[in-house]
CSV table of C-alpha atoms in Angstrom, one decimal:
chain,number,residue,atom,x,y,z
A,537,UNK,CA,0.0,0.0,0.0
A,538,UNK,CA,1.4,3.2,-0.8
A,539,UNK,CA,1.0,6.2,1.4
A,540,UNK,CA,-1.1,8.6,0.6
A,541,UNK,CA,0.8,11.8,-0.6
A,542,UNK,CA,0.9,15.3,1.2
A,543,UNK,CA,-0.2,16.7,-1.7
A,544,UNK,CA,-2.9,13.6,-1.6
A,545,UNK,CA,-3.7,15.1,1.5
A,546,UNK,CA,-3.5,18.7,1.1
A,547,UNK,CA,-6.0,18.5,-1.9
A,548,UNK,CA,-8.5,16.4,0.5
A,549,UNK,CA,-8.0,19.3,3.3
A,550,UNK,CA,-9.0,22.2,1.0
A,551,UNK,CA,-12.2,20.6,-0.8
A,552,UNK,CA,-13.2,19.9,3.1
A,553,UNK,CA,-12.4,23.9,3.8
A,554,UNK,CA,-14.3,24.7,1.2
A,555,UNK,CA,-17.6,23.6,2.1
A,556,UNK,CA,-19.8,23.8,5.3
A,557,UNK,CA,-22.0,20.6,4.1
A,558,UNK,CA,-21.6,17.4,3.0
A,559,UNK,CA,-23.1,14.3,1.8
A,560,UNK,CA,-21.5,10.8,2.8
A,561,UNK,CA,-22.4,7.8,-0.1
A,562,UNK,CA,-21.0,4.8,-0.3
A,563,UNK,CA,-22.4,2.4,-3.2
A,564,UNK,CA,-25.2,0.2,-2.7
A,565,UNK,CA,-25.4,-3.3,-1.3
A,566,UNK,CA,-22.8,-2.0,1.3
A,567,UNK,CA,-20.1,-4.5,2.7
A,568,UNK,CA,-18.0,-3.4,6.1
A,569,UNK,CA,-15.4,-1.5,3.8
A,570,UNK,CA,-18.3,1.0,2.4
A,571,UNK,CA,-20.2,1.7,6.0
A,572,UNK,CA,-16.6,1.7,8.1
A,573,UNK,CA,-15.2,4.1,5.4
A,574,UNK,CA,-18.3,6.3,5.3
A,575,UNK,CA,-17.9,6.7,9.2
A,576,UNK,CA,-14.4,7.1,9.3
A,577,UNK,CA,-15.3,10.4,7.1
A,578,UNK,CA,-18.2,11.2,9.0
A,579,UNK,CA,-15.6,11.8,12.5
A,580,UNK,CA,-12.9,13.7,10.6
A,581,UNK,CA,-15.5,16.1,9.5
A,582,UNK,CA,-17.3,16.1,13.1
A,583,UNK,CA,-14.0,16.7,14.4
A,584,UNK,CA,-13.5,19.6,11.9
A,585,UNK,CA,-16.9,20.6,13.0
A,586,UNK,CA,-18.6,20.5,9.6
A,587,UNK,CA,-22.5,19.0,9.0
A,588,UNK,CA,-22.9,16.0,7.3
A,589,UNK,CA,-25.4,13.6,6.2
A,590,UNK,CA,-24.7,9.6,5.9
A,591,UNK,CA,-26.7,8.1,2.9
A,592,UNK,CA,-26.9,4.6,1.3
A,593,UNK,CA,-29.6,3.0,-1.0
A,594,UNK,CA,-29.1,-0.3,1.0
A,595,UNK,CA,-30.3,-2.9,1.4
A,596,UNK,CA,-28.0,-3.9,4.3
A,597,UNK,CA,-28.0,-7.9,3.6
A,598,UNK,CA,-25.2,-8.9,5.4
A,599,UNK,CA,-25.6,-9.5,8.7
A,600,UNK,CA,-22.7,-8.0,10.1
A,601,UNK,CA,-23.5,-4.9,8.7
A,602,UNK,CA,-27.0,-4.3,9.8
A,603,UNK,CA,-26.1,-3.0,13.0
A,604,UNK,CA,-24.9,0.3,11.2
A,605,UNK,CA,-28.0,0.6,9.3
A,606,UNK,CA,-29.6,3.3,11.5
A,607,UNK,CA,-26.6,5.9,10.9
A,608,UNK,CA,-28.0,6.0,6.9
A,609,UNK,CA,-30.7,7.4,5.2
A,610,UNK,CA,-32.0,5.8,2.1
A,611,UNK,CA,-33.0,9.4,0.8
A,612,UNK,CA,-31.1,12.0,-0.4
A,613,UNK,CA,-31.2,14.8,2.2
A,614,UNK,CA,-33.1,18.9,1.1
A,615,UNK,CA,-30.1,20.7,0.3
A,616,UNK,CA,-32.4,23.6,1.5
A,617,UNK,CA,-30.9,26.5,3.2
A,618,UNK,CA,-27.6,24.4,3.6
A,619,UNK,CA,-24.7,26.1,2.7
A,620,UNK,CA,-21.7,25.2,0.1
A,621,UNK,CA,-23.0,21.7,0.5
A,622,UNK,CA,-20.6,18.8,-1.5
A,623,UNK,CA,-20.5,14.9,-2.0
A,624,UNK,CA,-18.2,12.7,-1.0
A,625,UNK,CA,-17.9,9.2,-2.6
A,626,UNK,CA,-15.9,6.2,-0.8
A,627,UNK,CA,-15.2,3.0,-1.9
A,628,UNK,CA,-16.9,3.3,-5.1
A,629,UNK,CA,-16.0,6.0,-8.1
A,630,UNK,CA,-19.2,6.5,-9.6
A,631,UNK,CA,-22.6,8.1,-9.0
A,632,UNK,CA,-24.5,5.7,-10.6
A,633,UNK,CA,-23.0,3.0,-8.2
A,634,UNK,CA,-24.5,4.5,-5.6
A,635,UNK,CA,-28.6,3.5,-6.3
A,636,UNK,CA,-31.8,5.5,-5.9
A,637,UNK,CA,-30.0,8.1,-3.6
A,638,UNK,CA,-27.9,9.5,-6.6
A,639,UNK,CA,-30.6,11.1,-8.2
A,640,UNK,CA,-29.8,14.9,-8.1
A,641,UNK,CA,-26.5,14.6,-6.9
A,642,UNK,CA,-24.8,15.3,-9.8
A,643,UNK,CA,-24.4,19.0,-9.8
A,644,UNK,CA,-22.5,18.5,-6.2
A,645,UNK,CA,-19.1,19.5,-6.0
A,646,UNK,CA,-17.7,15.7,-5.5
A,647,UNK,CA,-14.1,13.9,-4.3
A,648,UNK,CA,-14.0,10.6,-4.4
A,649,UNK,CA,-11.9,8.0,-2.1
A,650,UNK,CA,-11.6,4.6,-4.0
A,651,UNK,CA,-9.4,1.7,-4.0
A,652,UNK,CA,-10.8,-0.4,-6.6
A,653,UNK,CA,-8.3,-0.9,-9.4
A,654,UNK,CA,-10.9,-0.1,-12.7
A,655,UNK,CA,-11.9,3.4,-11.4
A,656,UNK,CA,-11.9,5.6,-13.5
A,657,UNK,CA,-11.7,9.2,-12.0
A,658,UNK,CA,-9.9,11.5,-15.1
A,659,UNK,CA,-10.4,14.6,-14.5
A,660,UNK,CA,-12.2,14.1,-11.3
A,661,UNK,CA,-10.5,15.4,-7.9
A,662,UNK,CA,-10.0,12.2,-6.4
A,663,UNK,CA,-7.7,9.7,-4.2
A,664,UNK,CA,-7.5,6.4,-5.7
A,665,UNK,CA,-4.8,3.4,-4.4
A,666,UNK,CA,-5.1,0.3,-6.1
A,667,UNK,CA,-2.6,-1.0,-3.8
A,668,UNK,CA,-4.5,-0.1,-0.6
A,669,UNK,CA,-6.3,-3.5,0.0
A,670,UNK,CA,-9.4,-1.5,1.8
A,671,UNK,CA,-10.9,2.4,1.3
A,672,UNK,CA,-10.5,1.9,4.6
A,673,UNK,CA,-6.6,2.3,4.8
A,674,UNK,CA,-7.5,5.3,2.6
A,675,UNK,CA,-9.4,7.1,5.4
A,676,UNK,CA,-7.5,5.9,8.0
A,677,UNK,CA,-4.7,7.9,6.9
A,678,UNK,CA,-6.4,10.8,6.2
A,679,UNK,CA,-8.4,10.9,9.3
A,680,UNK,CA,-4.5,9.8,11.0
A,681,UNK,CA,-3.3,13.2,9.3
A,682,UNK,CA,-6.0,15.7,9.6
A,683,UNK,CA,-6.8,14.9,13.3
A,684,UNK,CA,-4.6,12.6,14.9
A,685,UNK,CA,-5.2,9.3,17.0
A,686,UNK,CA,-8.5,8.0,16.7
A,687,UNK,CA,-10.6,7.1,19.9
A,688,UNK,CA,-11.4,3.7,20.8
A,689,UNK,CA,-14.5,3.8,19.0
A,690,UNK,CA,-13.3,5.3,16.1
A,691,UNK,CA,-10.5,2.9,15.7
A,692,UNK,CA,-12.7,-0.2,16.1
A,693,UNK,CA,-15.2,1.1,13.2
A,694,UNK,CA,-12.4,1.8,10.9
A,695,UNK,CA,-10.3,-1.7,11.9
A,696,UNK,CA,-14.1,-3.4,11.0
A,697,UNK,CA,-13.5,-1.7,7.0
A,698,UNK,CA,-9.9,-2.8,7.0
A,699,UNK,CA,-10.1,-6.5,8.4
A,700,UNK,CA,-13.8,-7.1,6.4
A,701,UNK,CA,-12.3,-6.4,3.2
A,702,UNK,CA,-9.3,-8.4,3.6
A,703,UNK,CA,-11.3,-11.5,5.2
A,704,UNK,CA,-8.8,-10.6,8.6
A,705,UNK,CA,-5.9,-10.0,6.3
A,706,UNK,CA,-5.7,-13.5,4.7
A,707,UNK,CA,-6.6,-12.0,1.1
A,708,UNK,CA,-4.1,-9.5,0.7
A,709,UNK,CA,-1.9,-10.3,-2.4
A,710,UNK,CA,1.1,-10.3,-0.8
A,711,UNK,CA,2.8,-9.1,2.5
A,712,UNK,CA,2.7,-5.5,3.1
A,713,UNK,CA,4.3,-4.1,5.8
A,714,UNK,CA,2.4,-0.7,5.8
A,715,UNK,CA,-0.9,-2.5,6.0
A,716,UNK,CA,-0.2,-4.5,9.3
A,717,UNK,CA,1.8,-0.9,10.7
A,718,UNK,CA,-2.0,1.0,9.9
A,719,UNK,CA,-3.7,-2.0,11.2
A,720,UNK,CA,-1.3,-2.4,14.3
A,721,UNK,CA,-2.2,1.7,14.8
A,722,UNK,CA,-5.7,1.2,15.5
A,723,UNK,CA,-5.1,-2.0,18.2
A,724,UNK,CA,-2.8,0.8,20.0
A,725,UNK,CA,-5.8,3.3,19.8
A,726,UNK,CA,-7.8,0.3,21.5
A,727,UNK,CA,-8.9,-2.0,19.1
A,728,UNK,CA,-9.9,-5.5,20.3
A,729,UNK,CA,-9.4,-7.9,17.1
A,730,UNK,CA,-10.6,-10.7,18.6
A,731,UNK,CA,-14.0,-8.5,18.8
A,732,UNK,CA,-14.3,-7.8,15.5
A,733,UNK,CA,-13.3,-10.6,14.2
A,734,UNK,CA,-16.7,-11.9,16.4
A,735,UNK,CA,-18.3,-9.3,14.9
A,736,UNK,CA,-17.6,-10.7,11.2
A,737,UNK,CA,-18.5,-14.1,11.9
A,738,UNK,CA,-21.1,-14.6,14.6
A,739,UNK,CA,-24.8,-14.8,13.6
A,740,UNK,CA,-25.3,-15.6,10.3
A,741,UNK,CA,-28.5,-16.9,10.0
A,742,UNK,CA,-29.6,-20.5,9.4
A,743,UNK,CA,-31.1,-19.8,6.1
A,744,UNK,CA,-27.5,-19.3,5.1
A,745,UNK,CA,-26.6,-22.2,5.8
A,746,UNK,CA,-28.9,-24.2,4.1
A,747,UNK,CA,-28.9,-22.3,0.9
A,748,UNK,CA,-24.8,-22.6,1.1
A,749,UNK,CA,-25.3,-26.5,0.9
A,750,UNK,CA,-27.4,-25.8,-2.1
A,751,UNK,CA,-25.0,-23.7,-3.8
A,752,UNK,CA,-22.3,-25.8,-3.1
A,753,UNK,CA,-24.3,-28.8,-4.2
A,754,UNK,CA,-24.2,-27.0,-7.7
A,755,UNK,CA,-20.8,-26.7,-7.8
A,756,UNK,CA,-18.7,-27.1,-11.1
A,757,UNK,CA,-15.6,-27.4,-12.1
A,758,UNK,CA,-14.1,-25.5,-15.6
A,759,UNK,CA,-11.3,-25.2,-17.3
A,760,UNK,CA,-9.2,-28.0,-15.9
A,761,UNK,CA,-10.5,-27.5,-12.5
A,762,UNK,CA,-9.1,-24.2,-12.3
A,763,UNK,CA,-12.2,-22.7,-12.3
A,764,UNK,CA,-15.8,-23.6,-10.0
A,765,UNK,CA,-18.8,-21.4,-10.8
A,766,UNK,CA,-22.3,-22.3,-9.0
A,767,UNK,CA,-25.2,-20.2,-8.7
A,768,UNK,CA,-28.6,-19.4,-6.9
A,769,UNK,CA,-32.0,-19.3,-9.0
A,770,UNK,CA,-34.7,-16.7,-8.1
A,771,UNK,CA,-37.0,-19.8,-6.3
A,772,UNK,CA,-33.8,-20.1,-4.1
A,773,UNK,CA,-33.9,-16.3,-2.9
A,774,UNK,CA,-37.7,-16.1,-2.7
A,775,UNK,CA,-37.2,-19.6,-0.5
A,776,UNK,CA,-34.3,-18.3,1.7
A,777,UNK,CA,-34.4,-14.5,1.3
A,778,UNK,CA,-32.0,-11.8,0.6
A,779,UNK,CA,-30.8,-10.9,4.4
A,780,UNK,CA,-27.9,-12.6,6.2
A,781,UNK,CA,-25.6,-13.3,2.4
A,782,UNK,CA,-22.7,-15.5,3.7
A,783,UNK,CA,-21.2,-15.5,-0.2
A,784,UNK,CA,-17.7,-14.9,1.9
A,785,UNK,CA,-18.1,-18.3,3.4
A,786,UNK,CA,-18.4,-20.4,-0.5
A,787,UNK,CA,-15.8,-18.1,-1.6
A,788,UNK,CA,-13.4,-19.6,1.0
A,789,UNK,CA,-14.1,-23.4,0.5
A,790,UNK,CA,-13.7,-23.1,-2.6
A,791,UNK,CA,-10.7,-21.3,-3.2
A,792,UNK,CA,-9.5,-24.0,-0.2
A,793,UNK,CA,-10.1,-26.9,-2.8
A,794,UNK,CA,-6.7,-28.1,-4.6
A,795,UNK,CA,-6.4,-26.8,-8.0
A,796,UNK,CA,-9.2,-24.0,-8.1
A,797,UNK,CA,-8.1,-20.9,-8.8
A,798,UNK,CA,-11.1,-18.9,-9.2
A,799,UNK,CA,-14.7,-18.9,-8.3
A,800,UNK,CA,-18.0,-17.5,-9.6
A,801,UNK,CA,-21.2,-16.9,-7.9
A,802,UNK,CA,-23.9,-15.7,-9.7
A,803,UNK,CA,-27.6,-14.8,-8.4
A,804,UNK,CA,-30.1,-14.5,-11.4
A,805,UNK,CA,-31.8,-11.4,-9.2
A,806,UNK,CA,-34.8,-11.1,-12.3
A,807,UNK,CA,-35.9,-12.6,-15.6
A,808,UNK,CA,-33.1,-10.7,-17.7
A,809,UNK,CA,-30.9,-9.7,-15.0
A,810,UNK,CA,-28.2,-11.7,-13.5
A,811,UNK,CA,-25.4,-10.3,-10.5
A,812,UNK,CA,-21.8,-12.0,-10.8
A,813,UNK,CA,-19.3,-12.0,-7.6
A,814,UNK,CA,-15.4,-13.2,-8.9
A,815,UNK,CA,-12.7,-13.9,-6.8
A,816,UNK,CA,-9.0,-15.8,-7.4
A,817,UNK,CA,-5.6,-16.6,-5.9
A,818,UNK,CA,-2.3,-15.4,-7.2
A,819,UNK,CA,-2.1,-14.0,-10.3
A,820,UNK,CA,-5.9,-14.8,-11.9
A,821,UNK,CA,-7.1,-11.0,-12.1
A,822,UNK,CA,-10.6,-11.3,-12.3
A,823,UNK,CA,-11.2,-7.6,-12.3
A,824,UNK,CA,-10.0,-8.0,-16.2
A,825,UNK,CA,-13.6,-10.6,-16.6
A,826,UNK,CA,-15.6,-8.5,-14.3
A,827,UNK,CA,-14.6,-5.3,-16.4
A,828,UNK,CA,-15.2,-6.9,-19.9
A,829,UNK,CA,-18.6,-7.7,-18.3
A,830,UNK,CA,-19.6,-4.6,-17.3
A,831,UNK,CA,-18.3,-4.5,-13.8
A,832,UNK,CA,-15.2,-4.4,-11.8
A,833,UNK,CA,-13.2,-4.4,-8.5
A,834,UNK,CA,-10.4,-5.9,-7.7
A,835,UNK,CA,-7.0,-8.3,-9.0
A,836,UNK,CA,-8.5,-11.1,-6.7
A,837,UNK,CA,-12.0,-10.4,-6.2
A,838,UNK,CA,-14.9,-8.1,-8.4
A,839,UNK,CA,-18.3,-7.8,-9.3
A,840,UNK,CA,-21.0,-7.5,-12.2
A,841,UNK,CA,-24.2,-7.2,-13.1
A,842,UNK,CA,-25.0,-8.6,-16.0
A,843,UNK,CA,-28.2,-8.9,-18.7
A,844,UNK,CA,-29.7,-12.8,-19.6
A,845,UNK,CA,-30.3,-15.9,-18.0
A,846,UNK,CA,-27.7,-18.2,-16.1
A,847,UNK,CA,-28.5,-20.8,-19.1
A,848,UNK,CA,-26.3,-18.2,-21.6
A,849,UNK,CA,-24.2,-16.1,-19.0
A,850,UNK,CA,-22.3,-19.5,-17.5
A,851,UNK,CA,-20.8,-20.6,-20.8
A,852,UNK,CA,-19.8,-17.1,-21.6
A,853,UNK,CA,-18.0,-16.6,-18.3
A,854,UNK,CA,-16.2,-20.0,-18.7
A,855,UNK,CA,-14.8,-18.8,-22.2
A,856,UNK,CA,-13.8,-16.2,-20.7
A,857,UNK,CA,-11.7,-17.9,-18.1
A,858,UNK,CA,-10.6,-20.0,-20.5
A,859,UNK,CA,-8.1,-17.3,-21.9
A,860,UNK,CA,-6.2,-17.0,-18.6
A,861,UNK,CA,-6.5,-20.4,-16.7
């Protein structure tokens, strides 16, 4: 992870000065690494005593999440009487990844804090590290150089974005000093791990578990066995619901099998509309698929939403794997 830039920081500092109020989004269908980053920019700007509003179009499915719920609005706050209000985007580099809540938005004055390695942000005043394995990090830093240690509290909701989007640190491509320093930080500003790691695990409903033994039930193996895609049909969601995902879990068992590689999950969500999670080991960059698909994310692990039926999407995907396993 490479740290963020004086200038980086400088440029963050001034769009903050210039503006008395601001709206917080993070994309929809938050994970920990959206809501902890979204707070971690709600206390630098309480601590430089500006307004702000925390927005999200939801829904919060994962259970480990839903106890933030409450701090967002699903509605885009009256910009009535408020003055030099702005936008602020984290974790995602686009308005339209954002949902419902980015209608009107536009005309804001906007920086964005990303991580995500296909943003695309020309022209845009922006922080972006694909190296930083968590917008997290980003904030972290910033919130580290703008106002100093963090309290307990603080700490803990920031550690929550960092150690969530790494699965506890056993996703990151490759040891990185810097990111164990920034984590090690925030245990010194009284950060319990063991507690959030409790807070990441603990809970998940029982539905999850019986629609993971479905979905690994359906379980295939492509291209050699490099690959394993399985899937959940819209009887399977109206059966189990939508609340509690544990997609993290079938991610890890997989990618625990010998010889596999990567993984696919898709959800067909409607009757021409299916959503695509990717992740990999090593040097399989499924942000490459997700991107050619319409979506994006990350070297090891992206996202896509993408038009048809399982029945045609599958064989696509596995040619497209077939180019890099």
């Amino acid at each position: 992870m490479i740290s963020l830039s004086q200038e980086q920081i400088g440029s963050f500092k001034s769009f903050v000065d210039a503006h008395d109020y601001f709206i917080i989004a993070g994309h929809k269908e938050p994970d920990g690494d959206c809501i902890s980053s979204c707070m971690g920019m709600s206390f630098i700007l309480k601590h430089l005593n500006k307004k702000y509003t925390m927005i999200n179009s939801g829904p919060f499915k994962r259970s480990e999440i839903k106890q933030f719920a409450n701090l967002f609005s699903d509605q885009k706050p009256s910009l009535y009487g408020k003055q030099k209000p702005a936008l602020l985007i984290v974790d995602c580099c686009e308005n339209e990844r954002l949902g419902d809540v980015a209608a009107g938005l536009e005309g804001l004055d906007t920086f964005i804090i990303d991580h995500h390695k296909t943003a695309d942000v020309k022209g845009k005043k922006a922080i972006i590290d694909p190296t930083a394995p968590a917008a997290a990090l980003l904030v972290q830093q910033l919130f580290e150089a703008i106002v100093g240690k963090p309290t307990p509290e603080e700490a803990h909701a920031i550690f929550f974005g960092v150690a969530t989007d790494t699965g506890f640190f056993h996703y990151l491509n490759q040891f990185d000093s810097s990111v164990f320093e920034a984590a090690a930080r925030l245990t010194a500003a009284g950060v319990n791990p063991r507690d959030v790691y409790q807070e990441m695990t603990d809970g998940k409903p029982w539905n999850t578990r019986k629609l993971l033994a479905i979905l690994l039930d359906r379980a295939k193996r492509y291209c050699g066995g490099k690959l394993v895609i399985t899937y959940e049909e819209q009887a399977d969601t109206r059966r189990y619901g939508q609340e509690g995902r544990d997609s993290d879990a079938l991610y890890s068992l997989m990618l625990s099998t010998e010889g596999v590689e990567a993984v696919v999950f898709l959800r067909q969500e409607s009757d021409t509309k299916c959503t695509a999670g990717f992740r990999s080991l090593n040097d399989c960059d499924v942000s490459l698929i997700a991107s050619g698909l319409g979506g994006g994310g990350h070297k090891n692990a992206s996202g896509a939403s993408i038009e048809g039926r399982l029945e045609l999407i599958i064989p696509h995907i596995v040619q497209e794997f077939e180019k890099v396993l």
